[in-house]
mmCIF file of C-alpha atoms in Angstrom:
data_model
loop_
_atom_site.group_PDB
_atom_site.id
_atom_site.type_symbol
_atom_site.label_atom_id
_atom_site.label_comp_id
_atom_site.label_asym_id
_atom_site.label_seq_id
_atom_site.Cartn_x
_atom_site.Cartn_y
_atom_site.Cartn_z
ATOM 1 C CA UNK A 265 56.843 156.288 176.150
ATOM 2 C CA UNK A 266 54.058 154.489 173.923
ATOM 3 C CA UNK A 267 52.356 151.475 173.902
ATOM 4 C CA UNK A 268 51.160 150.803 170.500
ATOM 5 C CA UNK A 269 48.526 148.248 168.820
ATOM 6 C CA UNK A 270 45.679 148.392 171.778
ATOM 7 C CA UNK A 271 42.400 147.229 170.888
ATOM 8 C CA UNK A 272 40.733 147.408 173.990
ATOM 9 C CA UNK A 273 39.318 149.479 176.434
ATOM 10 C CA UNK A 274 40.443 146.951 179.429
ATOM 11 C CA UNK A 275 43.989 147.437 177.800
ATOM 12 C CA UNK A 276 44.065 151.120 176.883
ATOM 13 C CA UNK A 277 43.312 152.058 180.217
ATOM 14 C CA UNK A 278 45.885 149.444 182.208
ATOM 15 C CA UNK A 279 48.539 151.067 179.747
ATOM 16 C CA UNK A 280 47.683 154.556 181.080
ATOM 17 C CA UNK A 281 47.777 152.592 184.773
ATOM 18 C CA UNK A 282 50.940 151.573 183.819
ATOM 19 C CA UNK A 283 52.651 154.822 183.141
ATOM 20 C CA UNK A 284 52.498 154.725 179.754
ATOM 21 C CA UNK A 285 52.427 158.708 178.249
ATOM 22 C CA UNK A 286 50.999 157.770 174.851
ATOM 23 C CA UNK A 287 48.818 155.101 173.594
ATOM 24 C CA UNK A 288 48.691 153.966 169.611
ATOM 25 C CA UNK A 289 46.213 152.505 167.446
ATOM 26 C CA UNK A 290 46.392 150.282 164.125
ATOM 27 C CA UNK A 291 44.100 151.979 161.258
ATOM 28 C CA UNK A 292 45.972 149.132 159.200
ATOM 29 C CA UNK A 293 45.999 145.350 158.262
ATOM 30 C CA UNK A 294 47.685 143.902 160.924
ATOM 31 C CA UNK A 295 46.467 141.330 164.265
ATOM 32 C CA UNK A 296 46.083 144.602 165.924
ATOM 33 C CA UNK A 297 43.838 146.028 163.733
ATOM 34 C CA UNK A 298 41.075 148.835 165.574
ATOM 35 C CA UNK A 299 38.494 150.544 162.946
ATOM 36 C CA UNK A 300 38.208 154.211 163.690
ATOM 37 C CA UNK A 301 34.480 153.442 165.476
ATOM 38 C CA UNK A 302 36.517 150.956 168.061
ATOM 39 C CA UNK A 303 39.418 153.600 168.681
ATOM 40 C CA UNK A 304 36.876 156.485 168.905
ATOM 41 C CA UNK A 305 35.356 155.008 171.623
ATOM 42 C CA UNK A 306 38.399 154.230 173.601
ATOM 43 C CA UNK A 307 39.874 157.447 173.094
ATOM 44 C CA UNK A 308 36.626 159.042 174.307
ATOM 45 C CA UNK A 309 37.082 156.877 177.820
ATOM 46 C CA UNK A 310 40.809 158.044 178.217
ATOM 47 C CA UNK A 311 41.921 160.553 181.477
ATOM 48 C CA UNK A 312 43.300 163.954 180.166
ATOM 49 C CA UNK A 313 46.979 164.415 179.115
ATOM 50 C CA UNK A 314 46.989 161.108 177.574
ATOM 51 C CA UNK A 315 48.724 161.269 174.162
ATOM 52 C CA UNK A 316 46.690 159.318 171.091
ATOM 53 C CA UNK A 317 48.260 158.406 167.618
ATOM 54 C CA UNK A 318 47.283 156.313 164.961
ATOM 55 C CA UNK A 319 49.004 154.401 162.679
ATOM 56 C CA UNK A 320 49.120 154.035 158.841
ATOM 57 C CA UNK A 321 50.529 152.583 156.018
ATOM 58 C CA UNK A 322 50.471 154.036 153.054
ATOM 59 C CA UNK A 323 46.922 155.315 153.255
ATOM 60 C CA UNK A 324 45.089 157.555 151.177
ATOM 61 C CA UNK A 325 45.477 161.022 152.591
ATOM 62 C CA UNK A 326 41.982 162.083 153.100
ATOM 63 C CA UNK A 327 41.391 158.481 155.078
ATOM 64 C CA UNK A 328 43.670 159.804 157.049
ATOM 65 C CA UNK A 329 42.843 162.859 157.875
ATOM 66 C CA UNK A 330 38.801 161.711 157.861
ATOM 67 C CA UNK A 331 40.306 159.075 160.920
ATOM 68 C CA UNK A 332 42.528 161.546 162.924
ATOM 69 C CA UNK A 333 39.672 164.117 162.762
ATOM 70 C CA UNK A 334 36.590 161.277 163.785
ATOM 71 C CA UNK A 335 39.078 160.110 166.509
ATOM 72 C CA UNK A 336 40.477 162.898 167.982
ATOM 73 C CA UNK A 337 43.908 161.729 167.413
ATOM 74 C CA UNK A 338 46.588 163.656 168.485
ATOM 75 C CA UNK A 339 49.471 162.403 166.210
ATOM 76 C CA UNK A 340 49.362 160.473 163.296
ATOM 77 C CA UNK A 341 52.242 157.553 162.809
ATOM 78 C CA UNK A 342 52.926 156.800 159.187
ATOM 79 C CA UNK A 343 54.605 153.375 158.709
ATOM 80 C CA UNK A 344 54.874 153.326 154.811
ATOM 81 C CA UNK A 345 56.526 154.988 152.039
ATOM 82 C CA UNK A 346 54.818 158.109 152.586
ATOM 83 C CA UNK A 347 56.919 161.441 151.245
ATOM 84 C CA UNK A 348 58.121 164.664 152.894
ATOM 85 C CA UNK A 349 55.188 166.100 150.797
ATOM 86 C CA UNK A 350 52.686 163.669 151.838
ATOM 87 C CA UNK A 351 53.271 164.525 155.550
ATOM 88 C CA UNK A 352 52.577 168.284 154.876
ATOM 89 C CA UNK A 353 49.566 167.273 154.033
ATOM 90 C CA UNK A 354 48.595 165.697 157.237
ATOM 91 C CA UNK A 355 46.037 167.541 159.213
ATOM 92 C CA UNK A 356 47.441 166.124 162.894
ATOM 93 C CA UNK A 357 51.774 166.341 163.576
ATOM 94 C CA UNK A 358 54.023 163.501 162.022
ATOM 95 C CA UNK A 359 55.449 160.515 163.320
ATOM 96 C CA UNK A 360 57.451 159.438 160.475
ATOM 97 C CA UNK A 361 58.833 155.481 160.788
ATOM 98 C CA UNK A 362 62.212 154.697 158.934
ATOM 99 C CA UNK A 363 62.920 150.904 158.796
ATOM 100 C CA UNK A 364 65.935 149.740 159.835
ATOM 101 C CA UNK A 365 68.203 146.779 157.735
ATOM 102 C CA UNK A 366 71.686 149.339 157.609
ATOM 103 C CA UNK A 367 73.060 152.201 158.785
ATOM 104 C CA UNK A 368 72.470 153.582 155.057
ATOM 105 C CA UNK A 369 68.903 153.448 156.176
ATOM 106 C CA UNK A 370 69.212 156.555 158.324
ATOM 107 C CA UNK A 371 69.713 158.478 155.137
ATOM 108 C CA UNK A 372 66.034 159.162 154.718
ATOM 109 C CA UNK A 373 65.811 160.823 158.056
ATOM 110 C CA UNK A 374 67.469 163.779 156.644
ATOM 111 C CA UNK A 375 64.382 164.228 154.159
ATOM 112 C CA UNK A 376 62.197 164.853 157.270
ATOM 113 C CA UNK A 377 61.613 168.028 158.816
ATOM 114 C CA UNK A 378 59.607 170.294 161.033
ATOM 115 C CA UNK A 379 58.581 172.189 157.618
ATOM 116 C CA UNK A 380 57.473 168.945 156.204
ATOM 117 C CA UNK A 381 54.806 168.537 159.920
ATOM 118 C CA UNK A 382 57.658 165.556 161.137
ATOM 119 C CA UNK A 383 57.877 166.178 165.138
ATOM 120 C CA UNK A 384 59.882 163.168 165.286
ATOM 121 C CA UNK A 385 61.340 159.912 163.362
ATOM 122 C CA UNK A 386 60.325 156.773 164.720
ATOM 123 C CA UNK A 387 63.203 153.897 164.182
ATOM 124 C CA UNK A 388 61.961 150.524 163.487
ATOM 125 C CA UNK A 389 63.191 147.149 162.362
ATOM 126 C CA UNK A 390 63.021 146.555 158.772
ATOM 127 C CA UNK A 391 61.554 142.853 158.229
ATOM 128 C CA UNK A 392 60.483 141.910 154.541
ATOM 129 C CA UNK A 393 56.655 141.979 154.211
ATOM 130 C CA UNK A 394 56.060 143.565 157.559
ATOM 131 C CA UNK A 395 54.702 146.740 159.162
ATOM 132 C CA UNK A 396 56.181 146.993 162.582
ATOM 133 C CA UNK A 397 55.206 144.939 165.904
ATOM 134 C CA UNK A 398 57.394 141.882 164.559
ATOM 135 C CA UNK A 399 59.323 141.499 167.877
ATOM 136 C CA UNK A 400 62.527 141.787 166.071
ATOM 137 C CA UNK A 401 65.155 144.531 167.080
ATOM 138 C CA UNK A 402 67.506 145.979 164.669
ATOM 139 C CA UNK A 403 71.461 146.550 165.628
ATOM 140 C CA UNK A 404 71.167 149.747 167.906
ATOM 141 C CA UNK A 405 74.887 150.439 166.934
ATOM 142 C CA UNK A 406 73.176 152.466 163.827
ATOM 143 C CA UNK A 407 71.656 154.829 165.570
ATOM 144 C CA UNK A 408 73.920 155.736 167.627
ATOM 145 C CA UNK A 409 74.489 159.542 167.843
ATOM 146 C CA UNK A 410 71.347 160.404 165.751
ATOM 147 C CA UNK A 411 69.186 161.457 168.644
ATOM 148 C CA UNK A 412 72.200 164.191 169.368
ATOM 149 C CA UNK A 413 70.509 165.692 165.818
ATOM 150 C CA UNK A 414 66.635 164.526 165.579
ATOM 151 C CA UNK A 415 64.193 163.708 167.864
ATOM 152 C CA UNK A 416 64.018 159.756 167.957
ATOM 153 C CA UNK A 417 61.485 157.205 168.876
ATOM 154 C CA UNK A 418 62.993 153.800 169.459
ATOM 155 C CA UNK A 419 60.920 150.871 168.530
ATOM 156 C CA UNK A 420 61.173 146.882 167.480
ATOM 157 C CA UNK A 421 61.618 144.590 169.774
ATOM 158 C CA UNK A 422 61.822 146.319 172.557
ATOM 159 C CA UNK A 423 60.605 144.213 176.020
ATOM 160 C CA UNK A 424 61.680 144.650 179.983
ATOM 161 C CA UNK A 425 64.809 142.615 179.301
ATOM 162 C CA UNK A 426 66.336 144.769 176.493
ATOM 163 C CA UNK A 427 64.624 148.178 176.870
ATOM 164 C CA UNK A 428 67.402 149.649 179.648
ATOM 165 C CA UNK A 429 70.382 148.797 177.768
ATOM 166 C CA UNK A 430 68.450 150.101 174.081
ATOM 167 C CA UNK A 431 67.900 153.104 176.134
ATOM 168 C CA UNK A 432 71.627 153.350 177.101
ATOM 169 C CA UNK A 433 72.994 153.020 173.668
ATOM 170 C CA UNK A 434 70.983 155.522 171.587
ATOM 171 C CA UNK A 435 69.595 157.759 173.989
ATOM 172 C CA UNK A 436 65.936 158.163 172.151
ATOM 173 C CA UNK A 437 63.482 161.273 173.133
ATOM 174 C CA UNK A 438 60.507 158.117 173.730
ATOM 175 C CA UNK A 439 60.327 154.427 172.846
ATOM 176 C CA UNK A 440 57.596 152.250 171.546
ATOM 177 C CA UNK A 441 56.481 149.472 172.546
ATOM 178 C CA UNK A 442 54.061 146.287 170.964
ATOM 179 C CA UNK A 443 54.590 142.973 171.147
ATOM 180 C CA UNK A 444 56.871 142.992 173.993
ATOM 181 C CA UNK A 445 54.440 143.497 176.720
ATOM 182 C CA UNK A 446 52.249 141.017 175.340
ATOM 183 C CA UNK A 447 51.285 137.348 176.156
ATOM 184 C CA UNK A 448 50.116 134.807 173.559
ATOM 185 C CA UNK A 449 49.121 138.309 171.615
ATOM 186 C CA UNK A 450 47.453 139.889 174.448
ATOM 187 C CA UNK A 451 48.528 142.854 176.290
ATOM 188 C CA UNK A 452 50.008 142.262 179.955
ATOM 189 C CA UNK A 453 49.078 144.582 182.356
ATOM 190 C CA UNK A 454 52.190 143.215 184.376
ATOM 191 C CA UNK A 455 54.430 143.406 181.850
ATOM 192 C CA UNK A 456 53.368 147.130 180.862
ATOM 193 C CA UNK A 457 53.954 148.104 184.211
ATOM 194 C CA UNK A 458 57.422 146.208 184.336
ATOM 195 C CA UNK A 459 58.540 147.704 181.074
ATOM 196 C CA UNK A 460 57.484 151.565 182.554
ATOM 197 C CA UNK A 461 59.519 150.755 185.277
ATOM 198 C CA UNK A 462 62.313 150.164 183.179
ATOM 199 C CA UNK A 463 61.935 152.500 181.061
ATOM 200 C CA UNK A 464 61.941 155.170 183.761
ATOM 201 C CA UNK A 465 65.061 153.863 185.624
ATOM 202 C CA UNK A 466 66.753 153.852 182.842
ATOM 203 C CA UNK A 467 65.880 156.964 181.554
ATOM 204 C CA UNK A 468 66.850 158.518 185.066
ATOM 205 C CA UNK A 469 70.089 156.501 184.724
ATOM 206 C CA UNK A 470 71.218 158.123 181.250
ATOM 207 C CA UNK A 471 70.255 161.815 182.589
ATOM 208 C CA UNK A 472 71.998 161.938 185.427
ATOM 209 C CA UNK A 473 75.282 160.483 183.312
ATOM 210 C CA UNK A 474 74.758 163.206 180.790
ATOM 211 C CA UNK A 475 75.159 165.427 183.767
#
């Protein structure tokens, strides 16, 4: 599981505490906002086998290739409009977001492939003039039976009250997680933990019932 839109050392680090298996960084305009100097340094203070990505939105390609390679990054998250040619050209593996309004949204998934650098497609909550990390979930009912085909990442609005039963109904390979383990726009240590411990229990939950 992620936790995405860290800015700190402090808070990078009690996400890893936490359980968390991947941590993400904002290379865009947002509240969460890092510049690649900020994330460098974080990354550099991180414990082995912890997974880094960055996020974009509809970057310039050698930005963000210049960032993933100054960073280290190990993925690279791209929250925009970005085509299936556009992600070839991506010098780290793909994390390709598709907003969510309709289940005719989960058309564009199809587009994405391992040829194309996609490891997996991250599913998000379409909200007009925003970029993820809105604390809004989308109906889950649509994405229902698409992990069976893709490898999914389940994100927007996603906190320790909802994440068991989002879990339950689409089955995702990983969520993502923001805003919901945040206070007044600060990450929680307590809720991080809380929402790893969910996420585990009910990821335990839905393997043994696929059994």
């Amino acid at each position: 599981m992620k936790i995405c839109g860290l800015t700190t050392t402090e808070a990078a680090l009690a996400a890893v505490d936490a359980g968390a298996d991947t941590i993400g960084f904002v290379f865009t305009s947002s509240k969460r906002e890092v510049t690649p100097e900020q994330a460098r340094r974080i990354i550099q203070l991180l414990p082995p086998y912890v997974t880094t990505t960055g996020v974009f939105v509809n970057e310039e390609l050698h930005i963000v290739n210049d960032i993933a390679a100054y960073c280290h990054l190990d993925l690279v998250q791209l929250h925009g409009q970005e085509s299936p040619q556009y992600c070839e050209q991506v010098i780290r593996p793909v994390v390709k977001t598709i907003s969510v309004r309709d289940e005719d949204d989960l058309v564009q998934i199809d587009a994405y492939t391992h040829e194309n650098n996609v490891r997996a497609i991250l599913l998000d909550t379409h909200v007009d003039g925003a970029t993820g990390g809105t604390g809004q979930p989308f109906p889950w009912k649509f994405a229902v039976g698409v992990s069976e085909r893709r490898t999914i990442i389940l994100a927007g609005g996603l906190h320790v009250g909802n994440v068991a039963r989002a879990i339950e109904q689409v089955r995702p390979f990983a969520v993502d997680v923001s805003s919901g383990v945040e206070t007044a726009g600060v990450k929680d240590r307590n809720k991080m933990r809380k929402f790893v411990q969910e996420v585990h229990s009910a990821s335990l939950e839905a393997h043994l019932v696929s059994d």
